[in-house]
Amino acid sequence: MQVYKVGGAVRDRLLGLPVTDIDRVVVGATTEEMLAQGFRPVGADFPVFLHPKTGEEYALARTERKSGRGYGGFTFYASPEVTLEEDLIRRDLTINAMAEDDQQNLTDPYHGQRDLEARILRHVSPAFAEDPLRVLRVARFAARYAGLGFTVAPETLELMRELSESGELQALTAERSWKEISRALLEDQPQVFIEVLRDCGALKVLMPEVDALFGVPQPEAHHPEIDTGLHTLSVLQQAALHKQPLTVRWACLLHDLGKGLTPQEEWPRHIAHEHTGLKLIKAVNERFKAPKDCQELALLVGQYHTHGHRALELKASTLLELLQSFDVYRRPQRFEEFIAACEMDARGRKGLEQRSYPQADYLRGAATAARGVAVQPLLEQGFKGPALGEALKRERLKVLKAYKDAASA
C-alpha cells in the first residue's frame, strides 16, 4: 500500500504557488483494508475515504470507462492491481497528472513538468474527449494561470472544439456547470475563461446570449473598443482587477445582453437594450441555476446600469425610483454592488480604464440621504398603512431634491 499526493498539490508546489487542497491516491489497497485502518467511506459512487484523524481525502487508484453521456457517464474500477500510471492517465491535463511520495519523489509519466515549464495546458490522453466538463475546466485553468503565461495546446483546443460540436455539453447539469463557471469568474483573469470557451465553440453552446455580443458595434464616441463582446471582456477584467465579488462579476458578464438583439440596421445604437436584455439575463440565470443574489443583481444591473451612468442628470423622482427598486433601506449592500458593477462597466472601455467615476459617490450620497428620513415623526403625525408609505416617499423626494440641488451648486 503506497500513498501519493496527486494533481493540484503537486502542480502548484512545482509552480511555487501556495498549496491549499491536497488530493491523495492510494495504490495497492482494497476497500476492506482502508476500513480496517479506520478510514471512513465517502458516498457510494467513488472509492474515496476520509482519514480517521485528519479528515483528509484518500482515493483508491482507479480506472474509468465511458458508459453514458455527460459528466456522470462513467464506470469506475478500483483494485489493488491498478497502477499509479493507470490512475494518472484518466486525468484531464498533463500538469494535473503528476504524483509525488512523502519524500517529494516525482512520478511524471505524461510529461506534466515539461508542460509546466513550457506554460502549456495539454490533455493527457484522447480519453479527455469523453468528459464534457473538461471543456469548462481547461478554460478555468486558462483563466487561473494566464498571468503566468499559460495557453491551451492547439491539439487540446481542437478536442474541446470536437466536444463542443458533439452535443455532449448539453448533458452537463446546471449545478456542475455553475460550479465551474463561478470558480472561473473568481479567477484573476476571468475574461480568459470566456475567450477560451469562445475559441473552442463552447460559448455559443453554453451561453449563446454572450457569444452573440461579439461583432456587434457600439458608438465609438462612448465605446472606443467598439465591439460589444470585447467590451464585456474588459468589464469582467476590471471587476477582477478591483477584486469584486461573484455577484458583481456575474452581473458584469450579463449586463449588455440586450445589445445582441439590436437589428443590424439600427447599429451602432442600442435603444432600450436595458429592457430587451432582461429576458436573456433571466434565461441565462435559470439555465445555470445561479444563486438568488447573483440572479437578482444581474437583472437589476441589466435594467438600470445606464441610470447609474447618468446619475448626476437624473431627476430627483427618477433617483427615488432607482433607490426604491433596489430596496436600499433594507438591502444597502445590493445597491453598493450595483454601483460597483456600473463603475466596472464605465472602466471597461478602451483607454478609459483610469477615468474617475463621480457617479459612485453621488449615488452613495443619495442612498444615505434617503435612508436618513425618519419614520417616527410620520407615525406621530398619524400616518399608517399605505398613507405612511406615501408620506415616506414625499419626504424622501424632498430630501433628494435638496441633495441634488446641493450637489449641483
CSV table of N, CA and C in Angstrom, one decimal, residues 208-354:
chain,number,residue,atom,x,y,z
A,208,PRO,N,-25.2,31.3,-25.6
A,208,PRO,CA,-25.3,31.9,-26.9
A,208,PRO,C,-25.6,33.4,-26.8
A,209,GLU,N,-26.2,33.8,-25.7
A,209,GLU,CA,-26.5,35.2,-25.5
A,209,GLU,C,-25.3,36.1,-25.4
A,210,VAL,N,-24.2,35.5,-24.7
A,210,VAL,CA,-22.9,36.2,-24.6
A,210,VAL,C,-22.2,36.1,-25.9
A,211,ASP,N,-22.2,35.0,-26.5
A,211,ASP,CA,-21.5,34.8,-27.8
A,211,ASP,C,-22.0,35.8,-28.8
A,212,ALA,N,-23.3,36.1,-28.8
A,212,ALA,CA,-23.9,36.9,-29.8
A,212,ALA,C,-23.4,38.4,-29.7
A,213,LEU,N,-22.7,38.7,-28.6
A,213,LEU,CA,-22.3,40.1,-28.5
A,213,LEU,C,-21.0,40.4,-29.3
A,214,PHE,N,-20.3,39.4,-29.7
A,214,PHE,CA,-19.0,39.6,-30.4
A,214,PHE,C,-19.4,40.0,-31.9
A,215,GLY,N,-18.8,41.1,-32.3
A,215,GLY,CA,-19.1,41.5,-33.7
A,215,GLY,C,-20.2,42.6,-33.7
A,216,VAL,N,-20.8,42.9,-32.6
A,216,VAL,CA,-21.9,43.9,-32.5
A,216,VAL,C,-21.2,45.2,-32.1
A,217,PRO,N,-21.3,46.2,-33.0
A,217,PRO,CA,-20.7,47.5,-32.7
A,217,PRO,C,-21.5,48.4,-31.8
A,218,GLN,N,-20.8,49.3,-31.1
A,218,GLN,CA,-21.4,50.3,-30.3
A,218,GLN,C,-20.8,51.7,-30.8
A,219,PRO,N,-21.4,52.8,-30.4
A,219,PRO,CA,-20.9,54.1,-30.8
A,219,PRO,C,-19.5,54.3,-30.3
A,220,GLU,N,-18.6,54.7,-31.2
A,220,GLU,CA,-17.2,54.8,-30.9
A,220,GLU,C,-17.0,56.0,-29.9
A,221,ALA,N,-17.9,57.0,-29.9
A,221,ALA,CA,-17.7,58.1,-29.0
A,221,ALA,C,-17.7,57.7,-27.5
A,222,HIS,N,-18.6,56.7,-27.3
A,222,HIS,CA,-18.8,56.2,-25.9
A,222,HIS,C,-17.9,55.0,-25.7
A,223,HIS,N,-17.7,54.2,-26.7
A,223,HIS,CA,-17.0,52.9,-26.6
A,223,HIS,C,-15.9,52.8,-27.6
A,224,PRO,N,-14.7,53.3,-27.3
A,224,PRO,CA,-13.6,53.3,-28.3
A,224,PRO,C,-13.2,51.9,-28.7
A,225,GLU,N,-13.6,50.9,-27.9
A,225,GLU,CA,-13.3,49.5,-28.3
A,225,GLU,C,-14.3,49.0,-29.3
A,226,ILE,N,-15.4,49.7,-29.5
A,226,ILE,CA,-16.5,49.4,-30.5
A,226,ILE,C,-17.2,48.1,-30.2
A,227,ASP,N,-16.5,47.0,-30.3
A,227,ASP,CA,-17.1,45.7,-30.2
A,227,ASP,C,-17.7,45.4,-28.8
A,228,THR,N,-19.0,45.0,-28.8
A,228,THR,CA,-19.7,44.8,-27.5
A,228,THR,C,-19.1,43.6,-26.8
A,229,GLY,N,-18.7,42.5,-27.5
A,229,GLY,CA,-18.1,41.4,-26.9
A,229,GLY,C,-16.8,41.7,-26.2
A,230,LEU,N,-16.0,42.5,-26.9
A,230,LEU,CA,-14.7,42.9,-26.3
A,230,LEU,C,-14.9,43.8,-25.1
A,231,HIS,N,-15.9,44.6,-25.2
A,231,HIS,CA,-16.3,45.5,-24.0
A,231,HIS,C,-16.6,44.6,-22.8
A,232,THR,N,-17.4,43.6,-23.1
A,232,THR,CA,-17.9,42.7,-22.0
A,232,THR,C,-16.6,42.0,-21.3
A,233,LEU,N,-15.7,41.6,-22.1
A,233,LEU,CA,-14.5,41.0,-21.6
A,233,LEU,C,-13.7,42.0,-20.7
A,234,SER,N,-13.7,43.3,-21.2
A,234,SER,CA,-12.9,44.3,-20.5
A,234,SER,C,-13.6,44.6,-19.2
A,235,VAL,N,-14.9,44.7,-19.2
A,235,VAL,CA,-15.7,44.9,-17.9
A,235,VAL,C,-15.4,43.8,-16.9
A,236,LEU,N,-15.4,42.6,-17.4
A,236,LEU,CA,-15.1,41.4,-16.5
A,236,LEU,C,-13.6,41.5,-16.0
A,237,GLN,N,-12.7,42.0,-16.8
A,237,GLN,CA,-11.3,42.1,-16.4
A,237,GLN,C,-11.2,43.2,-15.3
A,238,GLN,N,-11.9,44.3,-15.5
A,238,GLN,CA,-11.9,45.4,-14.5
A,238,GLN,C,-12.5,44.9,-13.2
A,239,ALA,N,-13.5,44.1,-13.2
A,239,ALA,CA,-14.2,43.5,-12.0
A,239,ALA,C,-13.1,42.7,-11.2
A,240,ALA,N,-12.3,41.9,-12.0
A,240,ALA,CA,-11.3,41.1,-11.3
A,240,ALA,C,-10.2,42.0,-10.7
A,241,LEU,N,-9.8,43.0,-11.5
A,241,LEU,CA,-8.7,43.9,-11.0
A,241,LEU,C,-9.1,44.6,-9.8
A,242,HIS,N,-10.4,44.9,-9.6
A,242,HIS,CA,-10.9,45.6,-8.5
A,242,HIS,C,-11.5,44.7,-7.4
A,243,LYS,N,-11.2,43.4,-7.5
A,243,LYS,CA,-11.5,42.4,-6.5
A,243,LYS,C,-13.0,42.3,-6.2
A,244,GLN,N,-13.8,42.5,-7.2
A,244,GLN,CA,-15.2,42.4,-7.0
A,244,GLN,C,-15.7,41.0,-6.7
A,245,PRO,N,-16.8,40.9,-5.9
A,245,PRO,CA,-17.4,39.6,-5.6
A,245,PRO,C,-18.1,38.9,-6.8
A,246,LEU,N,-18.4,37.7,-6.6
A,246,LEU,CA,-19.0,36.9,-7.7
A,246,LEU,C,-20.3,37.6,-8.2
A,247,THR,N,-21.1,38.1,-7.3
A,247,THR,CA,-22.4,38.7,-7.7
A,247,THR,C,-22.1,39.8,-8.8
A,248,VAL,N,-21.1,40.7,-8.5
A,248,VAL,CA,-20.8,41.8,-9.4
A,248,VAL,C,-20.2,41.2,-10.7
A,249,ARG,N,-19.4,40.2,-10.6
A,249,ARG,CA,-18.7,39.7,-11.8
A,249,ARG,C,-19.8,39.0,-12.7
A,250,TRP,N,-20.7,38.3,-12.1
A,250,TRP,CA,-21.8,37.7,-12.9
A,250,TRP,C,-22.6,38.8,-13.6
A,251,ALA,N,-23.0,39.9,-12.9
A,251,ALA,CA,-23.7,41.0,-13.5
A,251,ALA,C,-22.9,41.7,-14.6
A,252,CYS,N,-21.6,41.8,-14.4
A,252,CYS,CA,-20.8,42.4,-15.5
A,252,CYS,C,-20.8,41.6,-16.7
A,253,LEU,N,-20.8,40.3,-16.6
A,253,LEU,CA,-20.8,39.4,-17.8
A,253,LEU,C,-22.1,39.5,-18.5
A,254,LEU,N,-23.2,39.7,-17.8
A,254,LEU,CA,-24.6,39.7,-18.5
A,254,LEU,C,-25.2,41.1,-18.8
A,255,HIS,N,-24.6,42.1,-18.3
A,255,HIS,CA,-25.3,43.4,-18.3
A,255,HIS,C,-25.7,43.9,-19.7
A,256,ASP,N,-25.0,43.6,-20.7
A,256,ASP,CA,-25.3,44.2,-22.1
A,256,ASP,C,-25.9,43.2,-23.0
A,257,LEU,N,-26.5,42.1,-22.5
A,257,LEU,CA,-27.0,41.0,-23.4
A,257,LEU,C,-28.0,41.6,-24.4
A,258,GLY,N,-28.8,42.6,-24.0
A,258,GLY,CA,-29.8,43.2,-24.9
A,258,GLY,C,-29.2,43.7,-26.2
A,259,LYS,N,-27.9,44.1,-26.2
A,259,LYS,CA,-27.3,44.6,-27.4
A,259,LYS,C,-27.2,43.5,-28.5
A,260,GLY,N,-27.2,42.3,-28.1
A,260,GLY,CA,-27.2,41.2,-29.1
A,260,GLY,C,-28.5,41.0,-29.8
A,261,LEU,N,-29.5,41.7,-29.4
A,261,LEU,CA,-30.8,41.6,-30.1
A,261,LEU,C,-31.1,42.8,-31.0
A,262,THR,N,-30.2,43.8,-30.9
A,262,THR,CA,-30.5,45.0,-31.8
A,262,THR,C,-30.4,44.7,-33.3
A,263,PRO,N,-31.4,45.0,-34.1
A,263,PRO,CA,-31.3,44.8,-35.5
A,263,PRO,C,-30.1,45.5,-36.1
A,264,GLN,N,-29.5,44.9,-37.1
A,264,GLN,CA,-28.3,45.4,-37.7
A,264,GLN,C,-28.5,46.8,-38.2
A,265,GLU,N,-29.7,47.1,-38.8
A,265,GLU,CA,-29.9,48.4,-39.4
A,265,GLU,C,-29.9,49.5,-38.3
A,266,GLU,N,-30.0,49.2,-37.1
A,266,GLU,CA,-30.0,50.2,-36.0
A,266,GLU,C,-28.6,50.4,-35.4
A,267,TRP,N,-27.7,49.5,-35.8
A,267,TRP,CA,-26.3,49.6,-35.3
A,267,TRP,C,-25.7,51.0,-35.6
A,268,PRO,N,-24.8,51.6,-34.8
A,268,PRO,CA,-24.3,51.1,-33.6
A,268,PRO,C,-25.1,51.5,-32.3
A,269,ARG,N,-26.3,52.1,-32.5
A,269,ARG,CA,-27.1,52.5,-31.4
A,269,ARG,C,-27.8,51.2,-30.9
A,270,HIS,N,-28.1,51.3,-29.6
A,270,HIS,CA,-28.9,50.1,-28.9
A,270,HIS,C,-29.9,50.7,-28.0
A,271,ILE,N,-31.0,51.2,-28.6
A,271,ILE,CA,-32.0,51.9,-27.9
A,271,ILE,C,-32.8,50.8,-27.1
A,272,ALA,N,-33.0,51.1,-25.8
A,272,ALA,CA,-33.8,50.2,-24.9
A,272,ALA,C,-33.1,48.9,-24.7
A,273,HIS,N,-31.8,48.7,-24.9
A,273,HIS,CA,-31.2,47.4,-24.7
A,273,HIS,C,-31.3,46.9,-23.3
A,274,GLU,N,-31.5,47.9,-22.3
A,274,GLU,CA,-31.6,47.5,-20.9
A,274,GLU,C,-32.8,46.7,-20.7
A,275,HIS,N,-33.9,47.0,-21.4
A,275,HIS,CA,-35.1,46.2,-21.2
A,275,HIS,C,-35.2,45.0,-22.1
A,276,THR,N,-34.7,45.1,-23.3
A,276,THR,CA,-34.8,43.9,-24.2
A,276,THR,C,-33.8,42.8,-23.6
A,277,GLY,N,-32.8,43.2,-22.9
A,277,GLY,CA,-31.9,42.2,-22.4
A,277,GLY,C,-32.4,41.4,-21.2
A,278,LEU,N,-33.4,41.9,-20.5
A,278,LEU,CA,-33.9,41.3,-19.3
A,278,LEU,C,-34.3,39.8,-19.5
A,279,LYS,N,-35.0,39.5,-20.6
A,279,LYS,CA,-35.4,38.1,-20.8
A,279,LYS,C,-34.2,37.2,-21.0
A,280,LEU,N,-33.2,37.8,-21.7
A,280,LEU,CA,-32.0,37.0,-21.9
A,280,LEU,C,-31.2,36.7,-20.6
A,281,ILE,N,-31.1,37.8,-19.8
A,281,ILE,CA,-30.4,37.6,-18.5
A,281,ILE,C,-31.2,36.6,-17.6
A,282,LYS,N,-32.5,36.6,-17.7
A,282,LYS,CA,-33.3,35.7,-16.9
A,282,LYS,C,-33.1,34.3,-17.4
A,283,ALA,N,-33.0,34.1,-18.7
A,283,ALA,CA,-32.8,32.8,-19.3
A,283,ALA,C,-31.4,32.2,-18.9
A,284,VAL,N,-30.4,33.0,-18.9
A,284,VAL,CA,-29.0,32.5,-18.5
A,284,VAL,C,-29.0,32.2,-17.0
A,285,ASN,N,-29.6,33.1,-16.2
A,285,ASN,CA,-29.7,32.8,-14.8
A,285,ASN,C,-30.4,31.4,-14.5
A,286,GLU,N,-31.5,31.2,-15.2
A,286,GLU,CA,-32.2,29.9,-14.9
A,286,GLU,C,-31.5,28.7,-15.5
A,287,ARG,N,-30.8,28.9,-16.6
A,287,ARG,CA,-30.1,27.8,-17.3
A,287,ARG,C,-29.0,27.2,-16.3
A,288,PHE,N,-28.3,28.1,-15.6
A,288,PHE,CA,-27.3,27.6,-14.7
A,288,PHE,C,-27.7,27.6,-13.3
A,289,LYS,N,-28.9,27.9,-13.0
A,289,LYS,CA,-29.4,27.9,-11.6
A,289,LYS,C,-28.5,28.7,-10.7
A,290,ALA,N,-28.2,29.9,-11.2
A,290,ALA,CA,-27.3,30.8,-10.4
A,290,ALA,C,-27.9,31.1,-9.1
A,291,PRO,N,-27.1,31.3,-8.0
A,291,PRO,CA,-27.7,31.7,-6.7
A,291,PRO,C,-28.6,32.9,-6.8
A,292,LYS,N,-29.5,33.0,-5.9
A,292,LYS,CA,-30.5,34.1,-5.9
A,292,LYS,C,-29.9,35.5,-6.0
A,293,ASP,N,-28.8,35.7,-5.2
A,293,ASP,CA,-28.2,37.0,-5.1
A,293,ASP,C,-27.6,37.4,-6.4
A,294,CYS,N,-27.0,36.4,-7.1
A,294,CYS,CA,-26.4,36.6,-8.4
A,294,CYS,C,-27.5,36.9,-9.5
A,295,GLN,N,-28.6,36.2,-9.4
A,295,GLN,CA,-29.7,36.4,-10.3
A,295,GLN,C,-30.3,37.8,-10.2
A,296,GLU,N,-30.5,38.2,-8.9
A,296,GLU,CA,-31.2,39.5,-8.7
A,296,GLU,C,-30.3,40.6,-9.1
A,297,LEU,N,-29.0,40.6,-8.8
A,297,LEU,CA,-28.1,41.7,-9.1
A,297,LEU,C,-28.0,41.8,-10.7
A,298,ALA,N,-27.8,40.7,-11.3
A,298,ALA,CA,-27.7,40.7,-12.8
A,298,ALA,C,-28.9,41.3,-13.5
A,299,LEU,N,-30.1,41.0,-13.0
A,299,LEU,CA,-31.3,41.6,-13.6
A,299,LEU,C,-31.3,43.1,-13.3
A,300,LEU,N,-31.0,43.5,-12.1
A,300,LEU,CA,-31.1,44.9,-11.7
A,300,LEU,C,-30.0,45.7,-12.5
A,301,VAL,N,-28.8,45.2,-12.6
A,301,VAL,CA,-27.8,45.9,-13.3
A,301,VAL,C,-28.1,46.0,-14.8
A,302,GLY,N,-28.6,44.9,-15.3
A,302,GLY,CA,-29.1,44.9,-16.7
A,302,GLY,C,-30.1,46.0,-17.0
A,303,GLN,N,-31.0,46.2,-16.1
A,303,GLN,CA,-32.1,47.1,-16.3
A,303,GLN,C,-31.7,48.6,-16.0
A,304,TYR,N,-30.8,48.8,-15.0
A,304,TYR,CA,-30.6,50.1,-14.5
A,304,TYR,C,-29.1,50.7,-14.7
A,305,HIS,N,-28.2,49.9,-15.4
A,305,HIS,CA,-26.9,50.4,-15.4
A,305,HIS,C,-26.7,51.8,-16.1
A,306,THR,N,-27.6,52.0,-17.1
A,306,THR,CA,-27.5,53.4,-17.8
A,306,THR,C,-28.0,54.5,-16.8
A,307,HIS,N,-28.9,54.1,-15.9
A,307,HIS,CA,-29.3,55.1,-14.9
A,307,HIS,C,-28.1,55.4,-14.0
A,308,GLY,N,-27.3,54.4,-13.7
A,308,GLY,CA,-26.1,54.6,-12.9
A,308,GLY,C,-25.1,55.6,-13.6
A,309,HIS,N,-24.9,55.4,-14.9
A,309,HIS,CA,-24.0,56.3,-15.7
A,309,HIS,C,-24.6,57.7,-15.7
A,310,ARG,N,-25.9,57.9,-15.8
A,310,ARG,CA,-26.5,59.2,-15.9
A,310,ARG,C,-27.0,59.7,-14.5
A,311,ALA,N,-26.4,59.2,-13.5
A,311,ALA,CA,-26.9,59.5,-12.1
A,311,ALA,C,-27.0,61.0,-11.9
A,312,LEU,N,-26.0,61.7,-12.3
A,312,LEU,CA,-25.9,63.2,-12.0
A,312,LEU,C,-27.0,64.0,-12.7
A,313,GLU,N,-27.5,63.4,-13.8
A,313,GLU,CA,-28.5,64.1,-14.6
A,313,GLU,C,-30.0,63.6,-14.2
A,314,LEU,N,-30.1,62.6,-13.4
A,314,LEU,CA,-31.4,62.1,-13.1
A,314,LEU,C,-32.2,63.1,-12.3
A,315,LYS,N,-33.5,63.2,-12.6
A,315,LYS,CA,-34.4,63.9,-11.8
A,315,LYS,C,-34.5,63.3,-10.4
A,316,ALA,N,-34.8,64.1,-9.4
A,316,ALA,CA,-35.0,63.5,-8.0
A,316,ALA,C,-36.0,62.4,-8.0
A,317,SER,N,-37.1,62.5,-8.7
A,317,SER,CA,-38.1,61.5,-8.7
A,317,SER,C,-37.6,60.2,-9.3
A,318,THR,N,-36.8,60.3,-10.4
A,318,THR,CA,-36.2,59.1,-11.0
A,318,THR,C,-35.1,58.5,-10.1
A,319,LEU,N,-34.4,59.3,-9.4
A,319,LEU,CA,-33.4,58.8,-8.4
A,319,LEU,C,-34.1,58.1,-7.3
A,320,LEU,N,-35.2,58.6,-6.9
A,320,LEU,CA,-36.0,57.9,-5.8
A,320,LEU,C,-36.5,56.5,-6.3
A,321,GLU,N,-37.0,56.5,-7.5
A,321,GLU,CA,-37.5,55.2,-8.1
A,321,GLU,C,-36.3,54.2,-8.2
A,322,LEU,N,-35.2,54.7,-8.5
A,322,LEU,CA,-34.0,53.8,-8.6
A,322,LEU,C,-33.7,53.2,-7.2
A,323,LEU,N,-33.7,54.1,-6.2
A,323,LEU,CA,-33.4,53.6,-4.8
A,323,LEU,C,-34.5,52.6,-4.4
A,324,GLN,N,-35.7,52.9,-4.7
A,324,GLN,CA,-36.8,52.1,-4.3
A,324,GLN,C,-36.7,50.7,-4.9
A,325,SER,N,-36.3,50.7,-6.2
A,325,SER,CA,-36.1,49.4,-7.0
A,325,SER,C,-35.1,48.5,-6.3
A,326,PHE,N,-34.1,49.1,-5.7
A,326,PHE,CA,-33.1,48.3,-5.0
A,326,PHE,C,-33.3,48.0,-3.6
A,327,ASP,N,-34.4,48.6,-3.0
A,327,ASP,CA,-34.8,48.5,-1.6
A,327,ASP,C,-33.5,48.8,-0.8
A,328,VAL,N,-33.0,50.1,-1.0
A,328,VAL,CA,-31.8,50.5,-0.3
A,328,VAL,C,-32.0,50.6,1.2
A,329,TYR,N,-33.2,50.6,1.6
A,329,TYR,CA,-33.4,50.8,3.1
A,329,TYR,C,-33.2,49.5,3.8
A,330,ARG,N,-33.5,48.4,3.2
A,330,ARG,CA,-33.2,47.1,3.8
A,330,ARG,C,-32.1,46.3,3.2
A,331,ARG,N,-31.7,46.7,1.9
A,331,ARG,CA,-30.7,45.9,1.2
A,331,ARG,C,-29.6,46.8,0.7
A,332,PRO,N,-28.9,47.5,1.7
A,332,PRO,CA,-27.9,48.5,1.2
A,332,PRO,C,-26.7,47.9,0.5
A,333,GLN,N,-26.4,46.7,0.8
A,333,GLN,CA,-25.2,46.0,0.1
A,333,GLN,C,-25.5,45.8,-1.3
A,334,ARG,N,-26.7,45.4,-1.7
A,334,ARG,CA,-27.1,45.2,-3.1
A,334,ARG,C,-26.9,46.5,-3.9
A,335,PHE,N,-27.2,47.6,-3.4
A,335,PHE,CA,-27.1,48.9,-4.1
A,335,PHE,C,-25.6,49.2,-4.2
A,336,GLU,N,-24.8,48.9,-3.2
A,336,GLU,CA,-23.4,49.1,-3.3
A,336,GLU,C,-22.8,48.2,-4.4
A,337,GLU,N,-23.3,47.0,-4.6
A,337,GLU,CA,-22.8,46.1,-5.6
A,337,GLU,C,-23.2,46.6,-7.0
A,338,PHE,N,-24.4,47.2,-7.1
A,338,PHE,CA,-24.8,47.8,-8.3
A,338,PHE,C,-23.9,49.0,-8.7
A,339,ILE,N,-23.6,49.8,-7.8
A,339,ILE,CA,-22.7,50.9,-8.1
A,339,ILE,C,-21.3,50.4,-8.6
A,340,ALA,N,-20.8,49.3,-7.9
A,340,ALA,CA,-19.6,48.7,-8.3
A,340,ALA,C,-19.6,48.2,-9.8
A,341,ALA,N,-20.7,47.5,-10.1
A,341,ALA,CA,-20.9,47.0,-11.5
A,341,ALA,C,-21.0,48.1,-12.5
A,342,CYS,N,-21.6,49.2,-12.2
A,342,CYS,CA,-21.7,50.4,-13.1
A,342,CYS,C,-20.3,51.0,-13.3
A,343,GLU,N,-19.5,51.0,-12.2
A,343,GLU,CA,-18.2,51.6,-12.3
A,343,GLU,C,-17.3,50.7,-13.2
A,344,MET,N,-17.4,49.4,-13.0
A,344,MET,CA,-16.7,48.4,-13.8
A,344,MET,C,-17.0,48.6,-15.3
A,345,ASP,N,-18.3,48.8,-15.6
A,345,ASP,CA,-18.8,49.0,-16.9
A,345,ASP,C,-18.2,50.2,-17.5
A,346,ALA,N,-18.1,51.3,-16.7
A,346,ALA,CA,-17.5,52.5,-17.2
A,346,ALA,C,-16.0,52.4,-17.5
A,347,ARG,N,-15.4,51.6,-16.6
A,347,ARG,CA,-13.9,51.5,-16.8
A,347,ARG,C,-13.6,50.4,-17.8
A,348,GLY,N,-14.5,49.6,-18.2
A,348,GLY,CA,-14.2,48.5,-19.2
A,348,GLY,C,-14.3,49.1,-20.6
A,349,ARG,N,-13.7,50.2,-20.8
A,349,ARG,CA,-13.7,50.8,-22.2
A,349,ARG,C,-12.3,51.2,-22.5
A,350,LYS,N,-11.9,51.0,-23.8
A,350,LYS,CA,-10.5,51.1,-24.2
A,350,LYS,C,-10.0,52.6,-24.0
A,351,GLY,N,-9.0,52.7,-23.2
A,351,GLY,CA,-8.4,54.0,-22.9
A,351,GLY,C,-9.0,54.7,-21.8
A,352,LEU,N,-10.1,54.2,-21.2
A,352,LEU,CA,-10.9,54.9,-20.2
A,352,LEU,C,-10.8,54.2,-18.8
A,353,GLU,N,-9.9,53.2,-18.7
A,353,GLU,CA,-9.9,52.4,-17.5
A,353,GLU,C,-9.6,53.1,-16.3
A,354,GLN,N,-8.8,54.3,-16.4
A,354,GLN,CA,-8.4,55.0,-15.2
A,354,GLN,C,-9.3,56.2,-14.9
